[in-house]
XYZ file of C-alpha atoms in Angstrom:
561
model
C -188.274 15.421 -130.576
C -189.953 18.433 -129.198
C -191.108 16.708 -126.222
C -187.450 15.807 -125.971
C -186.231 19.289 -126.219
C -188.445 21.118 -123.932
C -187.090 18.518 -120.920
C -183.621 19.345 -121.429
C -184.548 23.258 -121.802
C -186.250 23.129 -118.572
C -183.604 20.755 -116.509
C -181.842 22.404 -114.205
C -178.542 21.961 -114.555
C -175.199 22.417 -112.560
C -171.571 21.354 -112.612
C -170.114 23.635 -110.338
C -170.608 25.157 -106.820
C -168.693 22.660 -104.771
C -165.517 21.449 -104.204
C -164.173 19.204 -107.165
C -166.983 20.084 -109.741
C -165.406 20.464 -112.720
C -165.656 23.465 -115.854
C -167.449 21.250 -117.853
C -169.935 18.121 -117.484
C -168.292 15.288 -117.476
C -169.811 11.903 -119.009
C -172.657 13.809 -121.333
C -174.082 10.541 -122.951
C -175.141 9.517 -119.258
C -176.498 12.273 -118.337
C -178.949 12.015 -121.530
C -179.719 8.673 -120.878
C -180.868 9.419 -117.413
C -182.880 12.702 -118.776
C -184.563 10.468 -121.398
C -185.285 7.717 -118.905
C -187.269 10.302 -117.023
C -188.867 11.440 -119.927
C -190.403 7.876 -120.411
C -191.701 8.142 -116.954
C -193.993 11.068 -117.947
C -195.686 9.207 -120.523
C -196.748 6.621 -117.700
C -196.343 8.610 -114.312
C -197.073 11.689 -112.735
C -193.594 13.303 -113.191
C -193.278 16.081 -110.754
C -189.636 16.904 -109.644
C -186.512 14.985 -108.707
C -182.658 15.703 -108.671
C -179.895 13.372 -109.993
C -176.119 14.041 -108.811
C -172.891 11.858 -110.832
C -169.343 11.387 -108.560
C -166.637 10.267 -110.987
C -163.374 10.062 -109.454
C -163.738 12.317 -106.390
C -165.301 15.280 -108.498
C -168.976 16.378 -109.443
C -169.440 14.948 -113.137
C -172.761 16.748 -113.305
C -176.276 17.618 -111.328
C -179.693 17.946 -112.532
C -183.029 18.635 -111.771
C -186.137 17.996 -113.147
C -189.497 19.166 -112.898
C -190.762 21.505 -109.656
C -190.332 21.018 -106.193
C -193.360 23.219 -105.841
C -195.905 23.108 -108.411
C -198.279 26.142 -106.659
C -195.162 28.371 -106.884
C -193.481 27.306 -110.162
C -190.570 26.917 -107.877
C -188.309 24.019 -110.170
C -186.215 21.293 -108.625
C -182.509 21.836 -109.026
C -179.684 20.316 -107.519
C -179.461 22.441 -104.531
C -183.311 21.476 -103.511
C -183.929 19.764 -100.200
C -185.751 16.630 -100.220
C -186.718 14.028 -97.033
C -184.521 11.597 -97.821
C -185.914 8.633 -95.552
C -183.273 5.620 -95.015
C -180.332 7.414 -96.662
C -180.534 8.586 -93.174
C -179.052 5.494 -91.710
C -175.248 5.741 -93.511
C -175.459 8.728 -92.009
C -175.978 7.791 -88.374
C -173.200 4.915 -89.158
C -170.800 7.506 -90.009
C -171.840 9.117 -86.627
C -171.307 5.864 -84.739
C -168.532 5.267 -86.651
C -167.079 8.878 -85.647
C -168.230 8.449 -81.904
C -166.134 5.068 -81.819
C -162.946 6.830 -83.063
C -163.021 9.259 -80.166
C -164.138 6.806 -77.384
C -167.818 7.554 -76.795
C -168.825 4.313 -78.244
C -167.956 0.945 -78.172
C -169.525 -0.881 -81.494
C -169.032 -4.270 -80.128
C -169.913 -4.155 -76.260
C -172.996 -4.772 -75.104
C -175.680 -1.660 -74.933
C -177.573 -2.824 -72.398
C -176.513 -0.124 -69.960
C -177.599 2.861 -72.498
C -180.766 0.760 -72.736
C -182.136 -0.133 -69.491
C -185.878 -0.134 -70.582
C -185.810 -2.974 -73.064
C -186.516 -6.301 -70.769
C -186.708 -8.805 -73.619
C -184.476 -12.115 -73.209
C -181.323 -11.354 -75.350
C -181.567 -7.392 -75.716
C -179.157 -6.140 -73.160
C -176.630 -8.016 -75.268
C -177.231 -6.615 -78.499
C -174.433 -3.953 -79.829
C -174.067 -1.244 -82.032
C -172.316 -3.215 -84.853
C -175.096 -6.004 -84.990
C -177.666 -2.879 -85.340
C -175.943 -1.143 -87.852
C -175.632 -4.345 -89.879
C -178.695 -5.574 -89.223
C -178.133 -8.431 -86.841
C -179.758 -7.419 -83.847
C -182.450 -9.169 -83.863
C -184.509 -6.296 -82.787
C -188.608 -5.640 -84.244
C -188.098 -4.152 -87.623
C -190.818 -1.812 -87.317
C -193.245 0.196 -84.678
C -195.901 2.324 -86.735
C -197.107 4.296 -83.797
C -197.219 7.369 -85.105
C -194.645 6.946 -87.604
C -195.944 9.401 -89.994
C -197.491 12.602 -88.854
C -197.442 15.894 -88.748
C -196.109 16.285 -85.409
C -195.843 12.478 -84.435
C -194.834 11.253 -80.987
C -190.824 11.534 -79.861
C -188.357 8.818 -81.048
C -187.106 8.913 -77.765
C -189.921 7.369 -75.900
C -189.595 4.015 -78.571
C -187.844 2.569 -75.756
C -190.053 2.796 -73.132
C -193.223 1.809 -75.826
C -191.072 -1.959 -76.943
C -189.525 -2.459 -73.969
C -191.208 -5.912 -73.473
C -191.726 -6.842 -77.121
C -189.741 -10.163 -77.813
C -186.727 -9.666 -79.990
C -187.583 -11.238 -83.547
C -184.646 -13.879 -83.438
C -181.500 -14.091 -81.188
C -178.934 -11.748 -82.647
C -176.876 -12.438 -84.971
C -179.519 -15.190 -86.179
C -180.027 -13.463 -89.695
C -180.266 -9.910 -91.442
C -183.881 -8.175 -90.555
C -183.644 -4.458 -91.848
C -184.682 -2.922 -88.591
C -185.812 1.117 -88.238
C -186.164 0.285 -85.134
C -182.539 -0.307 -84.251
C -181.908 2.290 -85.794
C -183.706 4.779 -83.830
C -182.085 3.175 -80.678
C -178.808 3.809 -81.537
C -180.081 7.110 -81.760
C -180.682 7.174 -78.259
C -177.364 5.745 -77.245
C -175.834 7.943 -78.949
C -177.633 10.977 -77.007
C -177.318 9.046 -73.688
C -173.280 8.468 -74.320
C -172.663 11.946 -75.604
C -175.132 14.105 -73.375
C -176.028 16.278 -76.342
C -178.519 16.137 -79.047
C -178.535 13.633 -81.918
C -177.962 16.703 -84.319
C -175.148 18.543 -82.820
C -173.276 15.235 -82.824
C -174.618 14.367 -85.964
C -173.054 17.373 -87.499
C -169.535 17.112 -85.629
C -168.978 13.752 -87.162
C -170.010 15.337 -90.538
C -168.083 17.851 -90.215
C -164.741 16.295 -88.891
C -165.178 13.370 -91.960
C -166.946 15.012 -95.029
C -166.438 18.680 -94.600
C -169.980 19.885 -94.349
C -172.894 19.606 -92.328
C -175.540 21.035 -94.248
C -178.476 17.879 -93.497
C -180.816 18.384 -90.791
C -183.459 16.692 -88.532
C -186.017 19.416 -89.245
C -187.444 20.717 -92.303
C -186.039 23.359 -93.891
C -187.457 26.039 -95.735
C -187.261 25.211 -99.327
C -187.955 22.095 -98.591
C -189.743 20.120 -102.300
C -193.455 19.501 -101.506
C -195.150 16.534 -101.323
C -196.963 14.566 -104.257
C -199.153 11.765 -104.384
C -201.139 11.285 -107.949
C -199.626 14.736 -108.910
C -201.798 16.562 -106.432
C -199.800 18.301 -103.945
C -200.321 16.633 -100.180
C -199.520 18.172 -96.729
C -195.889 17.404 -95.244
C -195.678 14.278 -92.155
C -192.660 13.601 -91.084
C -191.388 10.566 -89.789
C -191.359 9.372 -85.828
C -187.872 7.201 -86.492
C -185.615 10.390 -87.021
C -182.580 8.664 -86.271
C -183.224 6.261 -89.096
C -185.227 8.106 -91.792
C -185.365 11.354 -90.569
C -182.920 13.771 -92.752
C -183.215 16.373 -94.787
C -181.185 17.357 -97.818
C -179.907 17.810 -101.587
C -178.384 15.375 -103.712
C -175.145 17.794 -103.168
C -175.108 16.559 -100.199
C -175.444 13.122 -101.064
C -172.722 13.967 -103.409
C -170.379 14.791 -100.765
C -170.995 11.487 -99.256
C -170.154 9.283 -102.030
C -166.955 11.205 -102.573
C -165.900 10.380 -99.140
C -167.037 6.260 -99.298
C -164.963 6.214 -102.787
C -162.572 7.553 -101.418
C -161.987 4.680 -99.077
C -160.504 6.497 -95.729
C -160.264 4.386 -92.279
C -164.364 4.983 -91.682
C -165.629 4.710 -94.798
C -163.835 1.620 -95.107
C -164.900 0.527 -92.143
C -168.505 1.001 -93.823
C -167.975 -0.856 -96.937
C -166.221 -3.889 -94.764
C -168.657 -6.569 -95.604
C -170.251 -7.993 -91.697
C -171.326 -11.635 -90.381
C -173.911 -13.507 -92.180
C -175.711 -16.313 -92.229
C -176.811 -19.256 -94.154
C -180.462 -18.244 -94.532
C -179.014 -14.880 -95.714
C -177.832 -16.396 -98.935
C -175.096 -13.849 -100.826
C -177.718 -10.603 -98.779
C -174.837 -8.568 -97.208
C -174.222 -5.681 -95.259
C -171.470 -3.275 -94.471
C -172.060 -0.886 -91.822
C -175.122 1.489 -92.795
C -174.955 0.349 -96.420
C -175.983 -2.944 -98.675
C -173.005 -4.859 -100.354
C -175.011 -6.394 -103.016
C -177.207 -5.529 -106.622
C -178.028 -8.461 -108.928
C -177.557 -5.582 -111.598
C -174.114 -3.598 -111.262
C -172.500 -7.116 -109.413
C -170.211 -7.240 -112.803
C -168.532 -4.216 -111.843
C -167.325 -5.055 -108.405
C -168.035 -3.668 -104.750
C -171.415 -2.206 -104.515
C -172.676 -0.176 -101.622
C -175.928 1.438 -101.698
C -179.186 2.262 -99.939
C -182.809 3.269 -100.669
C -184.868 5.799 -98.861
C -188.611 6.417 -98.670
C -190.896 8.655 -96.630
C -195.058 9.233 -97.930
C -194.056 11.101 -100.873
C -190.523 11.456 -101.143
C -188.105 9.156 -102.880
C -184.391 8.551 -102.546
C -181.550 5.599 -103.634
C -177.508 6.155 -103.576
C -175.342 3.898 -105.437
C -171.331 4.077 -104.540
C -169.059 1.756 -106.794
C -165.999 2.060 -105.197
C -163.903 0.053 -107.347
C -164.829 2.162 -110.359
C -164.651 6.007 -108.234
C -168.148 6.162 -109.553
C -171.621 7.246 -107.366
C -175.098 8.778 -108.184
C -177.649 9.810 -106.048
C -181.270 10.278 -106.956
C -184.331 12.352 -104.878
C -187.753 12.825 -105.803
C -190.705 14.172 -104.619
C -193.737 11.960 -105.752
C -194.703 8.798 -104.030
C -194.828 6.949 -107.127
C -191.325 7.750 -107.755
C -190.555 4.213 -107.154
C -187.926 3.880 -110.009
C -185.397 5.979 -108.214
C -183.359 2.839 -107.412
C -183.637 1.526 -111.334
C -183.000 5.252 -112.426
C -179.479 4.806 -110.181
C -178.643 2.233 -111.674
C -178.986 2.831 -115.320
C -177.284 5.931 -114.516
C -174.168 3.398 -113.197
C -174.579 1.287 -115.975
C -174.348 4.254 -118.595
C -171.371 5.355 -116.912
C -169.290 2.252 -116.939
C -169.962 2.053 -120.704
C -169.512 5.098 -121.746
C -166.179 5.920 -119.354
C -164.354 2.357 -119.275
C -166.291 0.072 -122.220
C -167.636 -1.910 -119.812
C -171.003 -3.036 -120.455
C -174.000 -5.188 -118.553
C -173.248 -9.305 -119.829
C -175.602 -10.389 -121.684
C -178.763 -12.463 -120.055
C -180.353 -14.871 -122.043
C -183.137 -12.585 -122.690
C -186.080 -13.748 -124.878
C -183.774 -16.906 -125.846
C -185.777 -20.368 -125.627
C -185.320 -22.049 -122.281
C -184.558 -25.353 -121.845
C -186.986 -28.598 -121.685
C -187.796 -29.454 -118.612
C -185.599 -31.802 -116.997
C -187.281 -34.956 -116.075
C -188.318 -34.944 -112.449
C -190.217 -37.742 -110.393
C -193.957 -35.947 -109.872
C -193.798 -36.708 -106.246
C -190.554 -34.736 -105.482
C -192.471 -31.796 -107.069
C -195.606 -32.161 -104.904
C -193.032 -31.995 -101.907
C -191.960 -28.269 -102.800
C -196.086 -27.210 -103.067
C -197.369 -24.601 -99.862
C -197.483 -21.154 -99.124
C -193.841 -19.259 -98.794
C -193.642 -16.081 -96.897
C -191.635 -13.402 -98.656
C -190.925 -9.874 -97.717
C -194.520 -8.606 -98.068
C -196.088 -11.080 -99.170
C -197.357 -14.708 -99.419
C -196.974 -16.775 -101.993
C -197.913 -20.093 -103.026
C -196.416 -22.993 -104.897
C -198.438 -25.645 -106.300
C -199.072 -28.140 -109.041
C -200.856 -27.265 -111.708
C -200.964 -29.332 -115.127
C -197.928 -31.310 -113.890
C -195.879 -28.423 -113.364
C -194.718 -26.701 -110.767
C -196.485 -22.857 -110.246
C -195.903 -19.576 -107.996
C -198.695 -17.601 -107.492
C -199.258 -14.373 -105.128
C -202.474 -12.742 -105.053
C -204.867 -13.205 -108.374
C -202.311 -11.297 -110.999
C -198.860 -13.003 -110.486
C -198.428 -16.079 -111.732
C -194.863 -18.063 -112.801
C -194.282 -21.694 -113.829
C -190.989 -23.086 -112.940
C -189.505 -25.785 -115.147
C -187.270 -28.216 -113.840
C -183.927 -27.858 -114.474
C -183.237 -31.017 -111.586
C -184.859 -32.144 -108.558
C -184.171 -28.915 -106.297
C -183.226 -26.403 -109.113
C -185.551 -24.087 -111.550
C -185.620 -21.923 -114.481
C -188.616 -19.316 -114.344
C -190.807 -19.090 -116.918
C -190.956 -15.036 -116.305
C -187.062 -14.545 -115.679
C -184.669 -16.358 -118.188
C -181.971 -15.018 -116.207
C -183.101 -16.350 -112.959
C -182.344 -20.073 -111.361
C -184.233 -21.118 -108.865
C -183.589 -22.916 -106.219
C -185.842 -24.774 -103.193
C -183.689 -26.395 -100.763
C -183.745 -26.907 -96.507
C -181.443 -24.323 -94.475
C -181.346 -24.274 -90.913
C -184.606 -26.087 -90.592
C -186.663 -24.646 -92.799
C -187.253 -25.261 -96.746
C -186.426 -21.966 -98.673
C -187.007 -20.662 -102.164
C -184.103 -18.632 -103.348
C -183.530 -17.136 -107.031
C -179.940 -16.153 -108.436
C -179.824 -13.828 -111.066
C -176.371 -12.764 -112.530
C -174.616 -14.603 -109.623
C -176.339 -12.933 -106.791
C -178.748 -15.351 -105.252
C -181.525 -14.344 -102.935
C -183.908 -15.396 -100.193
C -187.306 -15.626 -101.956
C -189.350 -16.768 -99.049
C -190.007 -19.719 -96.389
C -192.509 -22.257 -96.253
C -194.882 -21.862 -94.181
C -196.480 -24.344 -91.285
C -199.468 -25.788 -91.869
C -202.303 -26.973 -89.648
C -205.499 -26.605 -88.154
C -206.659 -22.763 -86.812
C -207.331 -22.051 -83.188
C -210.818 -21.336 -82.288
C -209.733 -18.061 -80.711
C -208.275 -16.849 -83.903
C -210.980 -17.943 -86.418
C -213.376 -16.041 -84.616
C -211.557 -12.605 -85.114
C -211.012 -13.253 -88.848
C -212.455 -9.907 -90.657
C -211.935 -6.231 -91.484
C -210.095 -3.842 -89.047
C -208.917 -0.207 -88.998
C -206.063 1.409 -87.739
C -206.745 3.725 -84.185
C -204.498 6.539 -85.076
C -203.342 9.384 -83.255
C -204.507 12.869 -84.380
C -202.837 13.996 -87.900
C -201.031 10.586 -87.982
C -200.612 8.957 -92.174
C -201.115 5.628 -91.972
C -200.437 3.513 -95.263
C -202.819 1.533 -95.600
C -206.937 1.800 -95.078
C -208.137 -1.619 -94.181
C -206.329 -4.745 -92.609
C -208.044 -8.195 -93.019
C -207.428 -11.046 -91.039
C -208.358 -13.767 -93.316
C -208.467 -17.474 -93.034
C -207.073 -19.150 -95.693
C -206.048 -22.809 -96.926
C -203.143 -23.988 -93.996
C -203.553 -20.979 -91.954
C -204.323 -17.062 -91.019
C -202.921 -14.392 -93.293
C -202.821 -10.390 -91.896
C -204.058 -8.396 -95.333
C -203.298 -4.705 -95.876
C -205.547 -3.280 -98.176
C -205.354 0.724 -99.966
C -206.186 1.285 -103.524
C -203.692 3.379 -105.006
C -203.512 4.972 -108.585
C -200.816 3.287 -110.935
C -201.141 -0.125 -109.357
C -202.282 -2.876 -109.964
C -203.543 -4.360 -107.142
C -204.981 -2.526 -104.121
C -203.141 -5.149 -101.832
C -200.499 -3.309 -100.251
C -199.047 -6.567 -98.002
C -199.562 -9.819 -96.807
C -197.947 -11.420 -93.666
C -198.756 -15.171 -92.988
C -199.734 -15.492 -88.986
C -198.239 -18.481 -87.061
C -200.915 -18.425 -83.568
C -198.767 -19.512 -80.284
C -201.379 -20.021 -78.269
C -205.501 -18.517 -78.055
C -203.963 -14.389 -77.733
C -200.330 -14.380 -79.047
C -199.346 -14.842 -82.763
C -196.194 -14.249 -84.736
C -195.592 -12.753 -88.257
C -193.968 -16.212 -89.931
C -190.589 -16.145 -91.781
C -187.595 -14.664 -92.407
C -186.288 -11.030 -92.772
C -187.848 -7.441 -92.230
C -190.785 -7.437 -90.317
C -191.090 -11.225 -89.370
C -190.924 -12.813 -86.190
C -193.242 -9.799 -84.564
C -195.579 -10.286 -82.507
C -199.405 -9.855 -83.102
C -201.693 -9.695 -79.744
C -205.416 -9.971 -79.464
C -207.533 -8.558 -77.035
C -211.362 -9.313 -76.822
C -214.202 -6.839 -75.206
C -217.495 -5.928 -75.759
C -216.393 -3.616 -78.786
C -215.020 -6.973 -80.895
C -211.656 -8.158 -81.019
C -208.523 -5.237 -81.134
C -205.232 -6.976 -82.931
C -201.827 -4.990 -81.564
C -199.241 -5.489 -84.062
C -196.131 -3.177 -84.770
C -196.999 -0.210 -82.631
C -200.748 -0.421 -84.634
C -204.182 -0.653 -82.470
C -206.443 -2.404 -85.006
C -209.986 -2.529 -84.462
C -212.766 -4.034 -85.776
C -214.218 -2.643 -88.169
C -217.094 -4.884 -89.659
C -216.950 -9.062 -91.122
């Protein structure tokens, strides 16, 4: 228990200092739970600093902070301290465009070619500001040129650099989380305003939450930067318009108050858009998700995550409850944010209303297997492309088995020809079934079912390609953080795979992501599937100094076989 005591000594606390706060912390038992969560991440994690704000019913139930923001001058992290908080960024710049709309300067659902005039790509000058906000454009998800450094390149040349890169789908087509879209809209937002991105920024902020304390530039006071507990210098990010804020979990605070409280634009936010049928229940509002497998029993979700190289971030709005958290950190391996959100929710519903997670069927015993005919089993087997990785599905023993990489492995039993229980997830069924000409693995867990990945095509490698198979490294521009070390184009069984490769403490595996390659002819290939990142192009050059790859804004060069 002394461990125990000495964290709640040292957390910062605060329950006042801003409109609504009350006297007196509200929902205590949460708060605990969230303090002792944190505490269990010391005993595996480098723990450095991170801030947690609760909005119950329109008022501050309590802040916290935890830990130092800056280690070298014992500075702690408290609820007023100013993190990067990387994609929260983007309900942000919906509010803006949300804002500009109301007054006329923008048009959400006309077409933006005219604000973009660079982009010459078949389909762009008809994407609009809705489809980016919801993720429907169809736009590249991501150009790493620079995109961490300490002074890296201006967001508003991104047009000019993809203005002939092929959108990734027709709009509309399905959801691709796109930073790239994002920072666009920055730009149309500058072009139809004639002023910067942060003066407007702050007049919608302003007119809607009452404050506009968060910034494009860093601050002083900003927390530092940790990676393996050793302090690291600061990079910002390139796509400012879509990760490029900075500020407190007060702030964050003020934000949720003004979703839950469910006036014309935040409504407008947590409307749910268009989607399609390879989106499976994956939905989007305007700046915010819709869905969480783990707080869907408490009705409308909205929520984001936000990442830059060492600071974390994740906001969680439940607006049919009046309840909200947001969560910063600033350590890299702060990954948990988003689970630390969401216990907090959880805590909160059960210790304010009763209301507690459903049971799963945790360790129960699943079910035989259902009998299945062996051959409609073998016609499910080949590699899937998922988010970040590639996965494949075989048979093994006579059953059915996932596997990605060397360490994950999962058998799924047959619950009927096209539907699966995991042998690693009681709670999950899966599902492999053909949507709009392509076979898909989904899961559902607590009545939320997911896009898992796509099967890939199989066939014979060109010439071309085989011949550039090896190690590359990135070409990057002075003081520029790139995230990985090494990227290997590897050939393996049905095709080429594009490896990312950085050995990181606290991980197991030094892979960092995978991306199957789908050649279209001897220079031109495509990142295969379905969501964030796919359908980008990959293009080869060959001179005297080997083969250079151009993918995503990288230069990759070779770098030995």
């Amino acid at each position: 228990m002394l461990r125990r005591r000495s964290l709640l000594a040292g957390a910062a606390a605060l329950a006042c200092g801003r409109p609504g706060a009350p006297a007196q912390a509200r929902l205590p038992e949460t708060r605990e739970t969230v303090l002792a969560r944190i505490e269990e991440w010391r005993e595996k994690l480098p723990v450095v600093g991170l801030s947690v704000a609760l909005v119950d019913r329109g008022e501050l139930a309590w802040a916290v902070g935890v830990g130092e923001a800056d280690r070298d001058a014992r500075r702690p992290a408290t609820p007023e301290t100013i993190y990067a908080i990387g994609s929260l960024t983007k309900p942000y710049l919906a509010l803006t465009a949300l804002h500009a709309a109301r007054r006329g300067r923008l048009d959400l659902d006309a077409p933006l070619g005219r604000h973009l005039p660079e982009l010459r790509a078949d389909g762009a000058a008809a994407i609009t500001a809705r489809q980016i906000l919801c993720h429907r454009s169809g736009l590249l998800s991501e150009w790493h040129r620079g995109g961490l450094a300490e002074r890296p390149p201006d967001w508003r040349e991104l047009a000019r650099e993809i203005a002939d890169e092929p959108l990734i789908a027709p709009p509309d087509t399905w959801n691709a989380y796109s930073n790239v879209a994002y920072t666009l809209l920055g730009h149309v937002l500058e072009r139809s305003h004639g002023e910067p991105l942060q003066a407007i920024l702050e007049d919608a902020l302003a007119a809607n939450l009452g404050r506009a304390d968060l910034t494009f530039e860093p601050p002083a006071g900003l927390a530092e930067t940790y990676v393996g507990g050793r302090r690291q210098p600061a990079s910002r990010v390139r796509h400012a318009p879509a990760a490029g804020l900075y500020g407190s979990v007060l702030d964050l605070a003020d934000l949720l108050r003004w979703l839950l409280e469910g006036t014309d634009l935040a409504a407008a936010m947590l409307t749910e858009q268009p989607a399609g049928p390879l989106d499976f229940d994956d939905r989007w509002g305007l700046g915010l998700a819709l869905r969480h497998t783990e707080l869907a029993y408490a009705g409308r979700v909205a929520w984001h995550s936000g990442r830059t190289f060492g600071h974390r971030a994740a906001l969680f709005a439940l607006p049919d409850r009046g309840l909200g958290v947001a969560v910063l950190a600033d350590f890299r391996e702060a990954g948990g944010v988003e689970d630390l959100a969401v216990l907090a929710l959880q805590t909160a519903l059960l210790e304010r209303d009763g209301l507690d997670l459903p049971p799963g069927r945790g360790d129960a015993e699943l079910p035989p297997p259902a009998p299945v005919d062996p051959a409609a089993l073998r016609a499910h087997a080949g590699r899937y492309a998922t988010d970040h990785d590639v996965l494949t599905l075989a048979i093994e023993d006579g059953a059915l088995v996932s596997r990605a990489g060397q360490l994950d492995r999962t058998t799924l039993i047959p619950a009927g020809a096209d539907h699966f229980h995991s042998s690693e997830n009681p709670d999950a069924r899966v599902r492999l079934t053909d949507r709009a000409g392509l076979h898909v693995l989904s899961s559902a867990v607590r009545g939320v079912e997911a896009r898992v990945g796509v099967r890939c095509p199989e066939g014979p490698v060109p010439a071309d390609w085989l011949a550039r198979c090896g190690r590359y490294r990135a070409d990057v521009l002075p003081g520029e953080v790139v995230l990985f070390q090494t990227a290997l184009l590897e050939h393996v069984a049905g095709g080429l795979v594009l490896r990312l490769e950085s050995p990181q403490p606290f991980q197991r595996s030094s892979t960092v992501a995978r991306y199957a390659l789908a050649p279209a002819d001897a220079r031109a290939a495509v990142v295969f599937g379905v969501g964030r990142g796919k359908g980008q192009r990959v293009r080869a050059e060959d001179g005297p100094g080997g083969p250079v790859l151009h993918w995503a804004g990288h230069r990759l060069v070779r770098a030995g076989t």
